[in-house]
Short mmCIF file of C-alpha atoms in Angstrom, two decimals:
data_model
loop_
_atom_site.label_atom_id
_atom_site.label_comp_id
_atom_site.label_asym_id
_atom_site.label_seq_id
_atom_site.Cartn_x
_atom_site.Cartn_y
_atom_site.Cartn_z
CA MET K 29 -9.50 26.09 33.66
CA ILE K 30 -10.10 27.10 30.00
CA HIS K 31 -9.52 24.31 27.49
CA THR K 32 -8.47 25.42 23.97
CA THR K 33 -9.82 23.27 21.15
CA THR K 34 -7.09 21.89 18.92
CA ILE K 35 -6.89 19.22 16.24
CA ARG K 36 -5.03 17.03 18.76
CA SER K 37 -7.75 17.43 21.39
CA GLU K 38 -10.41 16.62 18.78
CA LEU K 39 -8.50 13.51 17.70
CA ASP K 40 -7.94 12.44 21.30
CA PHE K 41 -11.66 12.91 22.02
CA HIS K 42 -12.57 10.87 18.92
CA LEU K 43 -10.34 7.97 19.98
CA LYS K 44 -11.85 7.92 23.47
CA LYS K 45 -15.40 8.18 22.14
CA THR K 46 -14.97 5.37 19.61
CA GLY K 47 -12.68 3.23 21.75
CA LEU K 48 -10.14 3.02 18.96
CA THR K 49 -6.49 2.50 19.74
CA ILE K 50 -3.78 4.51 18.01
CA ASN K 51 -2.82 1.42 16.02
CA GLN K 52 -6.42 0.88 14.86
CA PHE K 53 -6.80 4.54 13.86
CA ALA K 54 -3.42 4.39 12.13
CA GLU K 55 -4.73 1.56 9.98
CA LEU K 56 -7.90 3.48 9.16
CA SER K 57 -6.10 6.72 8.33
CA LYS K 58 -3.05 5.18 6.61
CA ILE K 59 -0.81 7.22 8.95
CA ASN K 60 2.08 5.55 10.75
CA SER K 61 1.15 4.83 14.38
CA GLY K 62 4.41 6.33 15.63
CA THR K 63 3.72 9.50 13.68
CA LEU K 64 0.20 9.63 15.14
CA SER K 65 1.56 9.25 18.62
CA THR K 66 3.99 12.15 18.21
CA ILE K 67 1.20 14.28 16.68
CA ILE K 68 -1.10 13.67 19.65
CA LYS K 69 1.71 14.49 22.07
CA GLY K 70 2.37 17.73 20.20
CA VAL K 71 5.94 16.75 19.38
CA ARG K 72 5.55 17.37 15.66
CA PRO K 73 3.22 19.59 13.58
CA ILE K 74 0.51 18.04 11.43
CA ALA K 75 1.09 17.94 7.68
CA MET K 76 -1.75 18.86 5.31
CA GLN K 77 -2.04 15.35 3.87
CA GLN K 78 -2.11 13.88 7.38
CA LEU K 79 -4.95 16.18 8.40
CA ASP K 80 -7.03 15.14 5.37
CA ARG K 81 -6.42 11.46 6.14
CA MET K 82 -7.37 11.94 9.79
CA VAL K 83 -10.56 13.79 8.88
CA ALA K 84 -11.55 11.06 6.38
CA ALA K 85 -10.87 8.33 8.96
CA MET K 86 -13.06 10.20 11.48
CA GLY K 87 -15.91 10.23 8.95
CA LEU K 88 -16.02 14.03 8.79
CA PRO K 89 -16.61 16.24 5.72
CA GLU K 90 -13.64 17.38 3.65
CA GLY K 91 -12.11 20.55 5.03
CA SER K 92 -13.04 19.90 8.66
CA TYR K 93 -10.65 21.44 11.20
CA TYR K 94 -9.08 23.70 8.54
CA GLU K 95 -9.67 26.74 10.76
CA LEU K 96 -7.83 24.99 13.59
CA TYR K 97 -5.08 24.01 11.17
CA ALA K 98 -4.58 27.64 10.14
CA ASP K 99 -4.22 28.64 13.79
CA GLU K 100 -1.71 25.84 14.32
CA CYS K 101 0.36 26.97 11.34
CA PHE K 102 0.75 30.35 12.98
CA ALA K 103 1.69 28.79 16.34
CA TYR K 104 4.89 27.47 14.78
CA PRO K 105 7.51 29.38 12.76
CA LEU K 106 6.06 29.90 9.26
CA ASN K 107 6.80 26.92 7.04
CA TRP K 108 6.08 27.26 3.31
CA ARG K 109 6.15 23.47 2.84
CA ARG K 110 3.09 23.28 5.10
CA LEU K 111 1.35 26.47 4.04
CA LYS K 112 1.56 25.96 0.27
CA PRO K 113 -0.47 22.70 0.19
CA PHE K 114 -2.90 24.26 2.67
CA LEU K 115 -3.56 27.18 0.28
CA TYR K 116 -4.14 24.78 -2.61
CA ARG K 117 -6.58 22.67 -0.58
CA CYS K 118 -8.46 25.77 0.56
CA ALA K 119 -8.71 26.84 -3.10
CA GLU K 120 -10.07 23.41 -4.06
CA LEU K 121 -12.70 23.55 -1.30
CA ASP K 122 -13.50 27.26 -1.88
CA LYS K 123 -12.48 28.25 1.65
CA LEU K 124 -11.70 31.81 0.61
CA ASP K 125 -11.86 33.35 4.10
CA LEU K 126 -9.10 31.03 5.24
CA ILE K 127 -6.95 31.88 2.23
CA GLN K 128 -7.34 35.56 3.04
CA LYS K 129 -6.45 34.96 6.69
CA VAL K 130 -3.30 32.96 5.89
CA VAL K 131 -2.10 35.24 3.11
CA ARG K 132 -2.52 38.43 5.14
CA TYR K 133 -0.43 36.89 7.91
CA MET K 134 2.25 35.74 5.47
CA THR K 135 2.62 39.02 3.61
CA ASP K 136 3.82 40.65 6.82
CA ASN K 137 7.06 38.90 5.87
CA LEU K 138 8.03 40.20 2.40
CA ALA K 139 10.22 37.14 1.82
CA TYR K 140 7.03 35.15 1.14
CA VAL K 141 5.66 37.55 -1.49
CA PRO K 142 7.38 35.92 -4.53
CA MET K 143 6.17 32.45 -3.47
CA LEU K 144 2.63 33.70 -2.93
CA PHE K 145 2.67 35.37 -6.34
CA ASP K 146 3.77 32.11 -8.02
CA THR K 147 0.94 30.30 -6.21
CA ALA K 148 -1.57 32.88 -7.43
CA GLU K 149 -0.30 32.43 -10.99
CA ASP K 150 -0.74 28.67 -10.72
CA LEU K 151 -4.26 28.98 -9.32
CA PHE K 152 -5.12 31.53 -12.03
CA ASN K 153 -3.95 29.11 -14.74
CA GLN K 154 -6.10 26.40 -13.13
CA GLY K 155 -9.16 28.65 -13.35
CA LYS K 156 -9.44 29.14 -9.57
CA ASN K 157 -9.89 32.87 -10.02
CA SER K 158 -11.49 33.77 -6.70
CA ALA K 159 -8.66 32.20 -4.72
CA ALA K 160 -6.03 33.70 -7.02
CA ALA K 161 -7.59 37.17 -6.74
CA ILE K 162 -7.25 37.16 -2.94
CA ILE K 163 -3.54 36.42 -3.21
CA TYR K 164 -2.97 38.93 -6.04
CA GLU K 165 -4.64 41.65 -3.95
CA SER K 166 -2.42 40.91 -0.94
CA VAL K 167 0.74 40.81 -3.05
CA ALA K 168 -0.23 44.09 -4.75
CA GLU K 169 -0.87 45.71 -1.39
CA SER K 170 2.55 44.54 -0.16
CA GLU K 171 4.27 45.99 -3.22
CA LYS K 172 2.14 49.10 -3.81
CA TYR K 173 5.13 51.38 -3.32
CA GLN K 174 7.29 49.35 -5.71
CA HIS K 175 7.36 49.98 -9.46
CA SER K 176 7.79 46.29 -10.13
CA GLU K 177 6.67 44.08 -12.99
CA ARG K 178 5.14 41.73 -10.41
CA LEU K 179 2.91 44.54 -9.10
CA ALA K 180 1.78 45.30 -12.66
CA LEU K 181 1.07 41.61 -13.32
CA CYS K 182 -1.06 41.44 -10.16
CA HIS K 183 -3.17 44.34 -11.43
CA TYR K 184 -3.37 42.77 -14.89
CA ARG K 185 -4.66 39.49 -13.46
CA LEU K 186 -7.12 41.30 -11.18
CA PHE K 187 -8.39 43.28 -14.18
CA THR K 188 -8.88 40.07 -16.19
CA ILE K 189 -10.64 38.30 -13.31
CA SER K 190 -12.93 41.26 -12.60
CA LEU K 191 -14.46 41.54 -16.08
CA GLY K 192 -18.12 40.60 -16.26
CA HIS K 193 -21.53 41.79 -17.44
CA ASP K 194 -21.54 44.92 -15.27
CA GLN K 195 -20.31 47.59 -17.69
CA GLU K 196 -19.91 50.27 -15.02
CA LYS K 197 -17.57 47.99 -13.08
CA ASN K 198 -15.70 47.04 -16.27
CA LEU K 199 -15.03 50.72 -16.95
CA ARG K 200 -13.73 51.30 -13.42
CA GLU K 201 -11.43 48.27 -13.60
CA ALA K 202 -10.10 49.18 -17.06
CA THR K 203 -9.34 52.73 -15.95
CA LYS K 204 -7.60 51.47 -12.80
CA PHE K 205 -5.43 48.96 -14.69
CA GLU K 206 -4.47 51.18 -17.62
CA GLY K 207 -1.74 52.97 -15.67
CA PHE K 208 0.11 49.71 -15.01
CA VAL K 209 0.49 48.57 -18.64
CA GLU K 210 3.87 50.22 -19.20
CA ARG K 211 5.34 48.39 -16.19
CA LEU K 212 4.64 44.99 -17.74
CA ASP K 213 7.09 42.93 -19.75
CA GLU K 214 7.04 44.12 -23.39
CA VAL K 215 5.33 40.89 -24.52
CA ASP K 216 2.67 41.03 -21.78
CA GLN K 217 1.99 44.63 -22.79
CA LEU K 218 0.60 43.40 -26.11
CA ASP K 219 -1.94 41.11 -24.46
CA ALA K 220 -2.82 43.78 -21.90
CA LEU K 221 -3.44 46.38 -24.62
CA LYS K 222 -5.52 43.87 -26.59
CA ASP K 223 -7.63 43.06 -23.52
CA LEU K 224 -8.08 46.76 -22.74
CA ALA K 225 -9.04 47.50 -26.35
CA ASN K 226 -11.63 44.70 -26.29
CA THR K 227 -13.03 45.98 -22.99
CA TYR K 228 -13.32 49.55 -24.28
CA LEU K 229 -14.89 48.10 -27.44
CA SER K 230 -17.63 46.52 -25.33
CA LEU K 231 -18.02 49.86 -23.52
CA ARG K 232 -18.28 51.68 -26.87
CA GLN K 233 -15.48 54.01 -25.77
CA TRP K 234 -14.22 54.49 -29.31
CA GLY K 235 -11.49 57.00 -28.50
CA LYS K 236 -9.99 54.57 -26.01
CA VAL K 237 -10.30 51.64 -28.42
CA ASP K 238 -8.38 53.63 -31.02
CA GLU K 239 -5.73 54.66 -28.47
CA MET K 240 -5.16 51.08 -27.23
CA ALA K 241 -5.20 49.61 -30.74
CA GLU K 242 -2.72 52.18 -32.07
CA GLU K 243 -0.31 51.56 -29.17
CA MET K 244 -0.64 47.78 -29.52
CA GLY K 245 0.08 47.98 -33.25
CA ARG K 246 3.06 50.27 -32.71
CA LYS K 247 4.65 48.07 -30.05
CA ALA K 248 3.95 44.84 -31.95
CA THR K 249 5.48 46.28 -35.15
CA ILE K 250 8.67 47.25 -33.30
CA GLN K 251 8.96 43.83 -31.69
CA TYR K 252 8.19 42.01 -34.95
CA LYS K 253 10.90 43.89 -36.86
CA PHE K 254 13.40 43.42 -34.02
CA TYR K 255 12.91 39.69 -33.68
CA GLN K 256 13.18 39.17 -37.44
CA THR K 257 16.70 40.59 -37.36
CA SER K 258 17.80 39.55 -33.86
CA ARG K 259 19.93 36.43 -33.54
CA TYR K 260 18.62 35.84 -30.02
CA GLY K 261 14.99 35.21 -30.91
CA ILE K 262 11.94 35.92 -28.77
CA HIS K 263 12.70 35.71 -25.04
CA LYS K 264 9.04 35.14 -24.20
CA LYS K 265 6.19 34.15 -26.48
CA PRO K 266 2.97 36.17 -26.48
CA LYS K 267 -0.37 34.34 -26.29
CA GLN K 268 -0.89 34.84 -30.03
CA PRO K 269 1.57 34.95 -32.95
CA LEU K 270 3.28 38.34 -32.89
CA PHE K 271 2.00 39.42 -36.31
CA LEU K 272 -1.60 39.00 -35.16
CA TYR K 273 -1.34 41.98 -32.80
CA ILE K 274 -0.37 44.16 -35.78
CA ILE K 275 -3.26 43.15 -38.01
CA TYR K 276 -5.73 43.06 -35.11
CA SER K 277 -4.76 46.66 -34.44
CA HIS K 278 -5.80 47.56 -38.00
CA LEU K 279 -9.05 45.62 -37.60
CA LEU K 280 -9.94 47.47 -34.40
CA ARG K 281 -9.12 50.85 -35.90
CA SER K 282 -11.30 50.12 -38.92
CA ALA K 283 -14.16 49.31 -36.48
CA VAL K 284 -13.59 52.68 -34.77
CA CYS K 285 -13.82 54.47 -38.12
CA ASP K 286 -17.02 52.53 -38.86
CA GLU K 287 -18.63 53.73 -35.62
CA ARG K 288 -17.56 57.31 -36.36
CA GLY K 289 -19.07 57.13 -39.85
CA GLU K 290 -15.64 57.45 -41.47
CA TYR K 291 -16.10 54.63 -43.96
CA GLU K 292 -13.44 55.66 -46.48
CA GLU K 293 -10.91 55.70 -43.64
CA ALA K 294 -12.20 52.32 -42.47
CA LEU K 295 -11.51 50.89 -45.94
CA LYS K 296 -7.92 52.18 -45.72
CA TYR K 297 -7.39 50.12 -42.58
CA VAL K 298 -8.95 47.10 -44.33
CA SER K 299 -6.30 47.44 -47.03
CA LEU K 300 -3.61 47.26 -44.31
CA TYR K 301 -4.69 43.79 -43.24
CA SER K 302 -5.61 42.58 -46.71
CA ASP K 303 -1.97 42.23 -47.78
CA LEU K 304 -0.22 39.78 -45.43
CA SER K 305 2.71 38.99 -47.70
CA TRP K 306 5.06 40.45 -45.08
CA VAL K 307 4.13 37.74 -42.54
CA VAL K 308 7.03 35.27 -42.37
CA GLU K 309 5.38 32.67 -40.13
CA ASP K 310 4.26 29.59 -42.00
CA THR K 311 2.81 27.46 -39.20
CA GLU K 312 -0.64 25.91 -39.36
CA GLU K 313 -1.85 28.47 -36.80
CA ALA K 314 -0.48 31.33 -38.92
CA GLN K 315 -2.23 29.97 -42.02
CA GLN K 316 -5.54 29.75 -40.15
CA ILE K 317 -5.20 33.36 -39.00
CA LYS K 318 -4.42 34.49 -42.55
CA GLU K 319 -7.48 32.67 -43.88
CA ARG K 320 -9.67 34.23 -41.19
CA PHE K 321 -8.49 37.72 -42.07
CA LYS K 322 -9.01 37.07 -45.78
CA MET K 323 -12.68 36.45 -44.98
CA LEU K 324 -12.82 39.57 -42.84
CA VAL K 325 -11.37 41.64 -45.69
CA VAL K 326 -14.14 40.56 -48.05
CA ALA K 327 -16.89 40.93 -45.43
CA ASN K 328 -15.73 44.35 -44.24
CA LYS K 329 -15.35 45.73 -47.77
CA TYR K 330 -18.99 44.81 -48.35
CA LEU K 331 -19.93 46.20 -44.95
CA TYR K 332 -18.36 49.63 -45.28
CA GLN K 333 -19.76 50.10 -48.79
CA LEU K 334 -23.16 49.19 -47.41
CA MET K 335 -22.80 51.70 -44.58
CA MET K 336 -22.02 54.37 -47.19
CA GLY K 337 -25.44 53.66 -48.71
CA ASN K 338 -24.41 51.37 -51.56
CA PHE K 339 -27.25 48.84 -51.28
CA ASP K 340 -26.51 47.47 -54.77
CA ILE K 341 -23.92 45.20 -53.17
CA LEU K 342 -26.44 43.75 -50.69
CA PRO K 343 -27.30 40.62 -52.76
CA ASP K 344 -23.59 39.79 -53.09
CA TYR K 345 -23.03 40.44 -49.41
CA VAL K 346 -25.91 38.16 -48.42
CA ALA K 347 -24.71 35.44 -50.79
CA TYR K 348 -21.28 35.70 -49.19
CA ILE K 349 -22.42 35.42 -45.56
CA GLU K 350 -24.89 32.62 -46.36
CA GLN K 351 -21.92 30.33 -46.93
CA ARG K 352 -20.28 31.37 -43.65
CA GLU K 353 -22.44 30.69 -40.61
CA SER K 354 -20.23 32.62 -38.19
CA GLN K 355 -20.58 35.78 -40.31
CA ILE K 356 -24.38 35.84 -40.50
CA LEU K 357 -25.31 37.51 -37.22
CA PRO K 358 -22.57 40.17 -37.19
CA ALA K 359 -23.58 40.99 -40.77
CA LEU K 360 -27.30 41.18 -39.91
CA ILE K 361 -26.58 43.66 -37.12
CA LYS K 362 -24.80 45.97 -39.56
CA ILE K 363 -27.38 45.45 -42.31
CA VAL K 364 -30.18 46.63 -39.98
CA GLN K 365 -28.02 49.53 -38.81
CA ALA K 366 -27.38 50.55 -42.44
CA ALA K 367 -31.09 50.22 -43.23
CA ASN K 368 -31.93 52.57 -40.34
CA LYS K 369 -29.22 55.02 -41.40
CA HIS K 370 -30.32 55.20 -45.04
CA ASP K 371 -34.05 54.41 -44.63
CA PHE K 372 -33.84 51.22 -46.67
CA ASN K 373 -36.23 48.24 -46.51
CA VAL K 374 -34.54 44.93 -45.62
CA ASP K 375 -37.63 42.88 -44.78
CA HIS K 376 -36.59 40.21 -47.26
CA ILE K 377 -33.24 39.84 -45.50
CA LEU K 378 -34.84 39.58 -42.05
CA GLN K 379 -37.29 36.97 -43.34
CA LYS K 380 -34.47 35.00 -44.95
CA PHE K 381 -32.56 34.82 -41.66
CA GLU K 382 -35.56 34.74 -39.33
CA ARG K 383 -34.39 31.48 -37.73
CA HIS K 384 -30.96 32.93 -36.95
CA ILE K 385 -32.46 36.06 -35.39
CA SER K 386 -34.92 34.05 -33.27
CA LEU K 387 -32.16 31.75 -32.02
CA TYR K 388 -29.91 34.73 -31.33
CA THR K 389 -32.68 36.44 -29.36
CA GLU K 390 -33.45 33.29 -27.34
CA LYS K 391 -29.78 32.89 -26.39
CA LYS K 392 -29.43 36.62 -25.67
CA GLY K 393 -26.55 36.84 -28.13
CA ASN K 394 -24.53 33.96 -26.69
CA THR K 395 -23.21 32.51 -29.94
CA GLY K 396 -19.89 31.32 -28.53
CA SER K 397 -17.83 34.04 -30.20
CA TYR K 398 -16.10 37.16 -28.91
CA THR K 399 -15.80 38.00 -25.21
CA ASN K 400 -18.83 37.90 -22.92
CA GLN K 401 -18.74 41.67 -22.59
CA VAL K 402 -18.78 42.27 -26.36
CA VAL K 403 -21.55 39.69 -26.84
CA ALA K 404 -23.80 41.30 -24.21
CA VAL K 405 -23.38 44.81 -25.64
CA GLN K 406 -23.75 43.62 -29.22
CA TYR K 407 -27.01 41.85 -28.35
CA THR K 408 -28.39 44.92 -26.55
CA HIS K 409 -27.71 47.27 -29.45
CA PHE K 410 -29.04 44.81 -32.04
CA MET K 411 -32.35 44.72 -30.15
CA ILE K 412 -32.41 48.54 -30.27
CA GLU K 413 -31.62 48.65 -34.00
CA LEU K 414 -34.38 46.08 -34.71
CA ALA K 415 -36.81 48.14 -32.63
CA ILE K 416 -35.96 51.31 -34.59
CA TYR K 417 -36.29 49.46 -37.89
CA HIS K 418 -39.76 48.09 -37.08
CA ILE K 419 -40.91 51.50 -35.83
CA GLY K 420 -39.99 52.84 -39.26
CA CYS K 421 -42.11 50.06 -40.79
CA GLN K 422 -44.98 50.92 -38.37
CA ARG K 423 -44.84 47.46 -36.76
CA TYR K 424 -45.18 48.86 -33.25
CA GLY K 425 -46.00 45.65 -31.39
CA ILE K 426 -42.82 43.99 -32.65
CA SER K 427 -40.88 47.17 -31.87
CA ILE K 428 -42.07 47.22 -28.27
CA ASP K 429 -41.00 43.61 -27.77
CA TYR K 430 -37.49 44.39 -29.04
CA ILE K 431 -37.32 47.57 -26.92
CA LEU K 432 -38.12 45.58 -23.78
CA LYS K 433 -35.55 42.90 -24.64
CA GLY K 434 -32.95 45.58 -25.24
CA LEU K 435 -33.88 47.38 -22.02
CA SER K 436 -33.71 44.17 -19.99
CA SER K 437 -30.20 43.48 -21.28
CA ALA K 438 -29.10 47.10 -20.84
CA VAL K 439 -30.23 47.12 -17.22
CA GLU K 440 -28.49 43.80 -16.56
CA ILE K 441 -25.13 44.99 -17.89
CA HIS K 442 -25.50 48.56 -16.54
CA ASP K 443 -25.25 50.13 -20.01
CA ASP K 444 -26.62 53.61 -19.30
CA ASP K 445 -26.48 54.78 -22.91
CA ALA K 446 -28.51 51.80 -24.15
CA THR K 447 -30.93 52.13 -21.23
CA LEU K 448 -31.69 55.75 -22.12
CA LYS K 449 -32.21 54.85 -25.79
CA CYS K 450 -34.70 52.14 -24.81
CA VAL K 451 -36.53 54.46 -22.42
CA ARG K 452 -36.89 57.15 -25.10
CA LEU K 453 -38.16 54.61 -27.63
CA PHE K 454 -40.70 53.09 -25.24
CA GLU K 455 -42.01 56.47 -24.12
CA GLN K 456 -42.72 57.27 -27.78
CA LEU K 457 -44.88 54.15 -27.99
CA ARG K 458 -46.27 54.00 -24.46
CA HIS K 459 -49.71 55.19 -25.58
CA ILE K 460 -50.12 52.17 -27.88
CA SER K 461 -48.36 49.57 -25.73
CA SER K 462 -50.29 46.80 -24.01
CA VAL K 463 -50.90 46.65 -20.25
CA GLU K 464 -48.53 43.66 -20.08
CA ALA K 465 -45.78 45.57 -21.92
CA GLN K 466 -46.19 48.56 -19.60
CA HIS K 467 -45.96 46.25 -16.60
CA ARG K 468 -42.71 44.69 -17.90
CA TYR K 469 -41.35 48.16 -18.59
CA ASN K 470 -42.23 49.46 -15.10
CA ILE K 471 -40.50 46.48 -13.46
CA LEU K 472 -37.32 47.16 -15.45
CA ILE K 473 -37.41 50.88 -14.65
CA SER K 474 -37.85 50.12 -10.94
CA GLU K 475 -34.66 48.01 -11.14
CA VAL K 476 -32.82 51.01 -12.59
CA GLN K 477 -34.14 53.30 -9.86
CA ARG K 478 -33.10 50.87 -7.11
CA GLU K 479 -29.54 51.07 -8.36
#
């Protein structure tokens, strides 16, 4: 005879092994003795809380018998009151395989899809992204032939969860999600477009940044005008004040013009977010946003004049950023870029902020601002700009160190463009590089070749 292992058989074996009576185990587990008796007899199913209490009373690790519990759930008619707490406990204990098993079984019945989606949303808001992603994927698969808002939201969440340091993967995920934006609620579209624009910004896909920013600004402007005149008000609040999406659109488009070398056009976009008299919100949050953009107006006016070759404003620009710690590193990156563009010496600036640059290099750009993707790319390209600058000053040893730091970061985030730039720069200096530098370089190149 074949004996199937069940939670009941395990409990029965434990009682016999320890010599405990049902009443004694009931006291240990804080489960009613009558309830325990009916559980052992198989008269009633085991609730999630009861299983955890039984496991604790048996002195077993948290999550023991969860596989058996999943099988038992499927032996009875599906019961959401039992399955929901089980999914949450599996998420807490990182039992992702079990979540996948349960969810796949449940999505065979489309009636459970809305409840599973709500659970995924709750887990996502709790930061349990891996568990939430499994459920989103199953819900999306169940609704792949529907043109529903829920399907679009699943893809939006999966896009958000998937973003990381791997730039190749980020590009694939952004491209995959982009087609679902229009199916989202009009308010969610703004956040989706902002997130896509930021992702393309980190990928240095300037055409896409401009496209997303323009669409975000257009949609936000329509909504802002409508809700100022509508007597019904906003049906759903976006993550940020509505006016921010409009001015952030202008900020992004000015950054695109900067990268394209269209500095006069960039200044036109600066003028669009310099006058915020049309903003009706007067909350503390709105005031803080206005103050932040006032600083950006001043900084970016200096910046774009500098990029046009007007180095007469450099002392004023430096004096301005000195008083604003958060502006120093972004400004230094552009100052070095401008120096390389116009063959200008900024040694005195680099010496002045040597501590900031050293700290930035040690932390690999992690200054606590911007998204992780933007930070990683910004760090990589700053290392390259510093390398180019020191080559121009014939400080080759320093250049090689920056090249290798830039290459290491580029390889880590799969930034092919930056990797090629670093390779070209190092090959120019290979003949004067140390044995140690060549060894570090060869290790990094071997990593690229393995991929």
